[in-house]
mmCIF file of C-alpha atoms in Angstrom:
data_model
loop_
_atom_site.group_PDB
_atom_site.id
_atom_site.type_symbol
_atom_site.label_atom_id
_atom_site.label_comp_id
_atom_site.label_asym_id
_atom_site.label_seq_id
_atom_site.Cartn_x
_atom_site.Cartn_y
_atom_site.Cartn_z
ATOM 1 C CA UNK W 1 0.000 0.000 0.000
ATOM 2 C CA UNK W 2 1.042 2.968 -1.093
ATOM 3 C CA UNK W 3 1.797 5.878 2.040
ATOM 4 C CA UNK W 4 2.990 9.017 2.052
ATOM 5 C CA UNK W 5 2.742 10.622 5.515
ATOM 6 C CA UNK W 6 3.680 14.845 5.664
ATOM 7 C CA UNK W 7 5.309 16.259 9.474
ATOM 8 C CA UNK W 8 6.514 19.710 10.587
ATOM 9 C CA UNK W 9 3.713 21.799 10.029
ATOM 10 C CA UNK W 10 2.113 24.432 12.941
ATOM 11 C CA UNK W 11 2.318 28.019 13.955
ATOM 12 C CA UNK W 12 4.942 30.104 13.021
ATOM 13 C CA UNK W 13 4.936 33.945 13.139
ATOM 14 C CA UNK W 14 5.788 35.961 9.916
ATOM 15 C CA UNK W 15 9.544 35.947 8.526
ATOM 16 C CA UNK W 16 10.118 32.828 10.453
ATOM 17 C CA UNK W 17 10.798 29.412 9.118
ATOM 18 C CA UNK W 18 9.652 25.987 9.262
ATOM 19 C CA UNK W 19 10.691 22.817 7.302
ATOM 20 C CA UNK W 20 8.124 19.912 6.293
ATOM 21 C CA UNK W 21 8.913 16.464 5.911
ATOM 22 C CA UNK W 22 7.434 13.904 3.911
ATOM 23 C CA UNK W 23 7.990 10.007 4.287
ATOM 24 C CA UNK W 24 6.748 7.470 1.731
ATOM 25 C CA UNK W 25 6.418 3.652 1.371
ATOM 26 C CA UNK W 26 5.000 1.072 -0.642
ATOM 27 C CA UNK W 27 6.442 2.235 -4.203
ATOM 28 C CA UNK W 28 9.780 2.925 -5.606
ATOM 29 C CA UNK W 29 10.409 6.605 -4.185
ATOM 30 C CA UNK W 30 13.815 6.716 -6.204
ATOM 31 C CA UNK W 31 11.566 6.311 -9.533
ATOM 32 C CA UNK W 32 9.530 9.215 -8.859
ATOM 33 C CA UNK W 33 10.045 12.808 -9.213
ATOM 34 C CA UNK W 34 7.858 14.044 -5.959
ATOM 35 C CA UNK W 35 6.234 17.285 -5.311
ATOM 36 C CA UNK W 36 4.846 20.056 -3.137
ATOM 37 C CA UNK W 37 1.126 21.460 -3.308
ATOM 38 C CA UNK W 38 -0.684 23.630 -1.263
ATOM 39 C CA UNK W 39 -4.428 24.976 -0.269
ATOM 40 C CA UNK W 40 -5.057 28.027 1.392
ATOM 41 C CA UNK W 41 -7.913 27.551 3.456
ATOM 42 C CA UNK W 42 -11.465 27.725 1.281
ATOM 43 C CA UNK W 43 -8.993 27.856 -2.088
ATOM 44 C CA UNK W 44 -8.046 25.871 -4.930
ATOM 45 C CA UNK W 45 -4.615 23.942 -5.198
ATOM 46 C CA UNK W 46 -1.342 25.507 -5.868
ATOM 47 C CA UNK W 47 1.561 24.060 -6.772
ATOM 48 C CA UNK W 48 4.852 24.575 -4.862
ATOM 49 C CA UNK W 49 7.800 22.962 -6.111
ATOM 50 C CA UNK W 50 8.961 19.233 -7.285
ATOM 51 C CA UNK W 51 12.316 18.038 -7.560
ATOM 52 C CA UNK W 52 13.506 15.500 -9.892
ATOM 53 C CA UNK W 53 14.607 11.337 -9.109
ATOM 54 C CA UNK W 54 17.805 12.199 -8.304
ATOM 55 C CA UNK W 55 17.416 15.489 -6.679
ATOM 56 C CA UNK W 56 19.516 16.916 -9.422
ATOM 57 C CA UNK W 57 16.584 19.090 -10.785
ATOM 58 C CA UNK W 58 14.235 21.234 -8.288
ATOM 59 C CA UNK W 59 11.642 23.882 -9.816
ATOM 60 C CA UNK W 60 9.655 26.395 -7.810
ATOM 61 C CA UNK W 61 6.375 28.214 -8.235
ATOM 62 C CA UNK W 62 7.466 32.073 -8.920
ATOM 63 C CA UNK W 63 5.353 33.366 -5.333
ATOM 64 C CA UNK W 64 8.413 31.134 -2.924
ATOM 65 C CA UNK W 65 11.549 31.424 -5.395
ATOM 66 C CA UNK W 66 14.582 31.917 -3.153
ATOM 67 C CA UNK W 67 12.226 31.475 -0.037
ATOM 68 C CA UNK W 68 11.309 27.835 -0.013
ATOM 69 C CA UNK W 69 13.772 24.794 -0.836
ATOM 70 C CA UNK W 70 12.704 21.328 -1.608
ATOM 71 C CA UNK W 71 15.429 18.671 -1.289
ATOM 72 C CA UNK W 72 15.429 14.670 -0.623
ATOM 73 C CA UNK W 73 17.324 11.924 0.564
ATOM 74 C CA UNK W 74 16.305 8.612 -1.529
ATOM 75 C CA UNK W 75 17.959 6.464 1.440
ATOM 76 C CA UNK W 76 15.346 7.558 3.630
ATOM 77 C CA UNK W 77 12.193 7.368 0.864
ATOM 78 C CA UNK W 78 11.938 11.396 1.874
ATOM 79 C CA UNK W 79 11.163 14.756 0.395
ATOM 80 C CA UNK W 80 11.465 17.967 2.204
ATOM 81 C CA UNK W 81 10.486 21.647 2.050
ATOM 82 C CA UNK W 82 12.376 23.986 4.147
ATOM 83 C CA UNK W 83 10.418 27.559 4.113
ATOM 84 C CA UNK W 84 12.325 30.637 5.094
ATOM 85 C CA UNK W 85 10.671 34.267 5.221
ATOM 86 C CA UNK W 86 7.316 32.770 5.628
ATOM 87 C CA UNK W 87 4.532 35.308 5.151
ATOM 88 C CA UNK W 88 0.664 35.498 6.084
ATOM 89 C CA UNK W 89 0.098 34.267 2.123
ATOM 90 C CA UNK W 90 1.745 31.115 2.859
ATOM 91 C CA UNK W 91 -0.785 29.450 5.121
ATOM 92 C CA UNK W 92 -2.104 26.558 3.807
ATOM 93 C CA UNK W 93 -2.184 22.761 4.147
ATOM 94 C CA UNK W 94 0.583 21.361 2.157
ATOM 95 C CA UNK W 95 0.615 18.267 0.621
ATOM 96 C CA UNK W 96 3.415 15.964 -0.558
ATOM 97 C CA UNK W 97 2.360 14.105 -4.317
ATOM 98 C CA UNK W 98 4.269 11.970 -6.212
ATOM 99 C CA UNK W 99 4.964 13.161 -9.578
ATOM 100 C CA UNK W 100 5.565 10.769 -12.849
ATOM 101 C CA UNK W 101 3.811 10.714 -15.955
ATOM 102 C CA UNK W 102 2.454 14.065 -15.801
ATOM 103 C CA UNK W 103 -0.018 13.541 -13.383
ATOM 104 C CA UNK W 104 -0.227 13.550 -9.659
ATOM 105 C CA UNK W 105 -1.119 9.815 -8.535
ATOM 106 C CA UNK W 106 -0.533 9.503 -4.940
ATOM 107 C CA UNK W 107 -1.231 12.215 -1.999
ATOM 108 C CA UNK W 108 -0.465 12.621 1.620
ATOM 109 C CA UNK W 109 -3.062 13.590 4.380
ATOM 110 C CA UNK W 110 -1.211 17.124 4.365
ATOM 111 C CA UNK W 111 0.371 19.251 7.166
ATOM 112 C CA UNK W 112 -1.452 22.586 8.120
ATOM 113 C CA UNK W 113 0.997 25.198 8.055
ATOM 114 C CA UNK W 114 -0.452 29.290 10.206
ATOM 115 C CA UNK W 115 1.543 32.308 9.428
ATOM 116 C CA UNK W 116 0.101 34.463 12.009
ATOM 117 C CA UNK W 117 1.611 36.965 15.125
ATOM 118 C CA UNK O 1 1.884 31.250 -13.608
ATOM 119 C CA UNK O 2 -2.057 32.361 -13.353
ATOM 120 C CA UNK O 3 -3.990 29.763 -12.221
ATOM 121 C CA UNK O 4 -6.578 27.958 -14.619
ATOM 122 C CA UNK O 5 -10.198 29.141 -14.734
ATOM 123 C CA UNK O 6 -12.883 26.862 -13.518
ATOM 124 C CA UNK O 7 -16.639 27.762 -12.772
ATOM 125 C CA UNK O 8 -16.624 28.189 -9.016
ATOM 126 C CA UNK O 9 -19.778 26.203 -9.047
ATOM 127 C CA UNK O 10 -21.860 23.652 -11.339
ATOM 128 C CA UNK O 11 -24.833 21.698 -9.969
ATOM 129 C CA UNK O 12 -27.036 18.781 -11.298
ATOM 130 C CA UNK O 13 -29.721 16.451 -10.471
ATOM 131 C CA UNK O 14 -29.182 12.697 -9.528
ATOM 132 C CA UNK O 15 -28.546 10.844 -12.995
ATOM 133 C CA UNK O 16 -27.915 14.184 -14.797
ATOM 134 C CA UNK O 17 -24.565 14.830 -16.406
ATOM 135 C CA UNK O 18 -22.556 17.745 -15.395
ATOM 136 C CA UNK O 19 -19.604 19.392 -17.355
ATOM 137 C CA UNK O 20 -16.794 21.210 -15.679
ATOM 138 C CA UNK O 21 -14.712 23.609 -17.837
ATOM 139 C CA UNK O 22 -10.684 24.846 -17.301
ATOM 140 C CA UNK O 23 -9.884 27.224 -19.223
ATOM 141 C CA UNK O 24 -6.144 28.472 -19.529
ATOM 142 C CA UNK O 25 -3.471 29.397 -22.339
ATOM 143 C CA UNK O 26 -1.527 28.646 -25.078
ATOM 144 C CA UNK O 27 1.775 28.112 -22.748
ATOM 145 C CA UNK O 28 -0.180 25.379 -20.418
ATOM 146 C CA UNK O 29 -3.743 23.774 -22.039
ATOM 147 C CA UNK O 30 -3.156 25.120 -25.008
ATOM 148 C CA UNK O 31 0.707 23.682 -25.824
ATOM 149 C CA UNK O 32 0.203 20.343 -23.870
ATOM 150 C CA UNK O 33 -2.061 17.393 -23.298
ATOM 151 C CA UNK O 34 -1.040 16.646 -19.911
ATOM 152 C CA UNK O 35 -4.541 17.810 -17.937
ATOM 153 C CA UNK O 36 -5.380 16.168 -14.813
ATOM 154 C CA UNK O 37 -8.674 16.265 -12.921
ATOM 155 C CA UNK O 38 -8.311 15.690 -9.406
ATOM 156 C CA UNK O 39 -11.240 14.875 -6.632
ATOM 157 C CA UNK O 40 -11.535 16.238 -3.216
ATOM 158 C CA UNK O 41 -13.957 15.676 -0.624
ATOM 159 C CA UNK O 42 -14.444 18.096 2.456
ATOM 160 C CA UNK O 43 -10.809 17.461 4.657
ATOM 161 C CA UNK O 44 -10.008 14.995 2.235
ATOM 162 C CA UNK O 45 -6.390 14.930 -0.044
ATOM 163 C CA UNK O 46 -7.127 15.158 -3.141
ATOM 164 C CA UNK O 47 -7.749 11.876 -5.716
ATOM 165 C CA UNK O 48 -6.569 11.401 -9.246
ATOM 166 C CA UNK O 49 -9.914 10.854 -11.367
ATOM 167 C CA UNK O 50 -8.587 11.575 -15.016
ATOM 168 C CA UNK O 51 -4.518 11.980 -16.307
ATOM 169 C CA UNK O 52 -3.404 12.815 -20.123
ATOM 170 C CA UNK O 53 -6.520 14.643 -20.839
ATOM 171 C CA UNK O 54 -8.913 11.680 -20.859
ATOM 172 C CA UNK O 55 -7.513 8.855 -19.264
ATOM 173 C CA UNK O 56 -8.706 7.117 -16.469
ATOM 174 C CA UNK O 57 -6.857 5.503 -12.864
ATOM 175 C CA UNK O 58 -7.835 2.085 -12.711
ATOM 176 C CA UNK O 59 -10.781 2.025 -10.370
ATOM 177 C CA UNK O 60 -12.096 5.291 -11.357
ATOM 178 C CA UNK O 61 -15.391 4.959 -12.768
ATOM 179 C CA UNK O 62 -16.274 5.437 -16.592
ATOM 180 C CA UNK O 63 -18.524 8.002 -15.543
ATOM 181 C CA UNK O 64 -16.014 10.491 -15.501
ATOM 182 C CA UNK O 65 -14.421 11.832 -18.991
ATOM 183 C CA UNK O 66 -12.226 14.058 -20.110
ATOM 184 C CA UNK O 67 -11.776 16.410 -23.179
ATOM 185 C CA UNK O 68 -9.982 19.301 -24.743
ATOM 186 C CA UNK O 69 -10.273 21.408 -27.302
ATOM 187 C CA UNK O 70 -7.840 24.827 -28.038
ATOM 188 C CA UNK O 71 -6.747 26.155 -24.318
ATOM 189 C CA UNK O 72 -9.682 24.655 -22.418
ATOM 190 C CA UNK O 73 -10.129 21.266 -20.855
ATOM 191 C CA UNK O 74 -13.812 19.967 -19.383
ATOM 192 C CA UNK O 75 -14.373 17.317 -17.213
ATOM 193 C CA UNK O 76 -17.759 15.379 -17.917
ATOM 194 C CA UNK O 77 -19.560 13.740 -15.351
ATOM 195 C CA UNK O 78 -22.413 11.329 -16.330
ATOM 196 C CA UNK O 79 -25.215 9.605 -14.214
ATOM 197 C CA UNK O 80 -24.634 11.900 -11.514
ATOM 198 C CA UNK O 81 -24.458 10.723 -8.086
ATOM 199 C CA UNK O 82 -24.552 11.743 -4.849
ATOM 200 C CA UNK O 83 -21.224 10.554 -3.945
ATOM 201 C CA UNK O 84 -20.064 12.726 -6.577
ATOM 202 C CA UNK O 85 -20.422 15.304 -4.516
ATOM 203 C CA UNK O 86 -17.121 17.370 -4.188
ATOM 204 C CA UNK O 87 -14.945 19.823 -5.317
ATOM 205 C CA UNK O 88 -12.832 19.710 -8.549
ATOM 206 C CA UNK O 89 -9.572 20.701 -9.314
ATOM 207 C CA UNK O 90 -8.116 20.575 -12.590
ATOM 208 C CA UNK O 91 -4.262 20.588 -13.477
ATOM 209 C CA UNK O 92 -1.850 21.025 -16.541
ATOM 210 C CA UNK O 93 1.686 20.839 -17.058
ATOM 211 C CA UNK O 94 3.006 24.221 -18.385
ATOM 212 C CA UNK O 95 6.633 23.390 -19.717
ATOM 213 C CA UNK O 96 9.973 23.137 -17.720
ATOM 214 C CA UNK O 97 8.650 20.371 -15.108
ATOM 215 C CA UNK O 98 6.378 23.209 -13.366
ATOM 216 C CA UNK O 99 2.323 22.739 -13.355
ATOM 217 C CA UNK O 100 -0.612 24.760 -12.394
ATOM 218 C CA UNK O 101 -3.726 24.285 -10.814
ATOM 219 C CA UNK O 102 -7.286 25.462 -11.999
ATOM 220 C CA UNK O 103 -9.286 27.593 -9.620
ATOM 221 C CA UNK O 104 -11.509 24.903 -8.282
ATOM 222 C CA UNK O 105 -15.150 24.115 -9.093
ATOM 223 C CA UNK O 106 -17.701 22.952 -5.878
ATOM 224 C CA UNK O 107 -20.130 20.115 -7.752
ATOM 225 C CA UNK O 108 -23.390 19.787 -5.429
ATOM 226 C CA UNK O 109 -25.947 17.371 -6.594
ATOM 227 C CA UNK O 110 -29.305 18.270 -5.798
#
C-alpha cells in the first residue's frame, strides 16, 4: 500500500521558518520525481515545487523562489520543504504528491501550516 | 503562472450529467495534453480521477471523462451521483517540469 505521511507543520509567526517532511512507502520513491502542493484555506490547489529522481533538478512556483527549498534523501524514501521568510500568504495545508507521468497519482493527508503573530 | 479558470460552481440532479470547464493558455492547455482532474472531498487529499486529458486511474469509474479542445479542458460527469459530490480541481503541465492548478469548481448534486 502505497503511504505518504507529511510532518513539521504548525504556527509560526511571519519571517520565520519551518521545514516539512514527507515520508513514503509502498512504491519505488527513487523512480519518482515528488512534489509540493498547497491549499489556502477555502482555495483551490497551488503548486509549490517538485524536484527531480535524483534530486539533481528542483523547480519552484514564482510566489516562494529563493524562499522555499525542496530537497530529498532517496535512502530515507523522503522529500522535504524547508520555508524561510514565511509570510501570512503562505498558510495553507501542504501536501506531498508523487509526480511521474504528468499527473499527480498519490497524496499525503497534508500538514497545516499558520503564518500568524 | 495564473492559475486555470474553472466555474466556481456547477450543480445537477441525480442521474444528470454535469460538465466542468478549465480554461487556460496557449503556454499550459493550449501547448500540452497533460490535464489532470483531481477529486476532493471536504478534509479529504485530493484523488486522481482523469490523467493525459482523458484517461482514467484504474478504479475510477467510466462516468467520468475528459476532453480538450484549443486552451480549455472539461471534465464530464455522467449519471450523476450523490457521492459525486465534491470539489474539482483541474491541473496542466506548463513546460519546464512546473504545473498549475485550476481555480476549483464545488459540484453539489441536488
Amino acid at each position: 500500500e502505497v503511504q505518504l505521511v507529511e510532518s513539521g507543520g504548525g504556527l509560526v509567526q511571519p519571517g520565520g521558518s519551518l521545514r516539512l517532511s514527507c515520508v513514503a512507502s509502498g512504491f519505488s520513491f527513487n523512480n519518482y520525481y515528488m512534489t509540493w502542493v498547497r491549499q489556502a484555506p477555502e482555495k483551490g490547489l497551488e503548486w509549490v515545487a517538485n524536484i527531480k529522481k535524483d534530486g539533481s533538478e528542483k523547480y519552484y512556483v514564482d510566489s516562494v523562489k529563493g524562499r522555499f527549498t525542496i530537497s530529498r534523501d532517496n535512502a530515507k524514501n523522503s522529500v522535504y520543504l524547508q520555508m524561510n521568510s514565511l509570510r501570512a500568504e503562505d498558510t495553507a495545508v501542504y501536501y506531498c504528491t508523487t509526480d511521474r507521468g504528468y499527473k499527480c497519482e498519490y497524496w499525503g493527508q497534508g500538514t497545516l501550516v499558520t503564518v500568524s503573530s | 503562472q495564473s492559475a486555470l479558470t474553472q466555474p466556481a460552481s456547477v450543480s445537477g440532479s441525480p442521474g444528470q450529467s454535469i460538465t466542468i470547464s478549465c480554461t487556460g493558455t496557449s503556454s499550459d492547455v493550449g501547448s500540452y495534453n497533460f490535464v489532470s482532474w483531481y477529486q476532493q472531498h471536504p478534509g479529504k487529499a485530493p484523488k486522481l480521477m482523469i490523467y493525459e486529458g482523458s484517461k482514467r486511474p484504474s478504479g475510477v469509474s467510466d462516468r467520468f471523462s475528459g476532453s480538450k479542445s484549443g486552451n480549455t479542458a472539461t471534465l464530464t460527469i455522467s449519471g450523476l451521483q450523490a457521492e459525486d459530490e465534491a470539489d474539482y480541481h483541474c491541473c496542466s503541465y506548463a513546460g519546464t517540469s512546473t504545473y498549475v492548478f485550476g481555480t476549483g469548481t464545488k459540484v453539489t448534486v441536488l
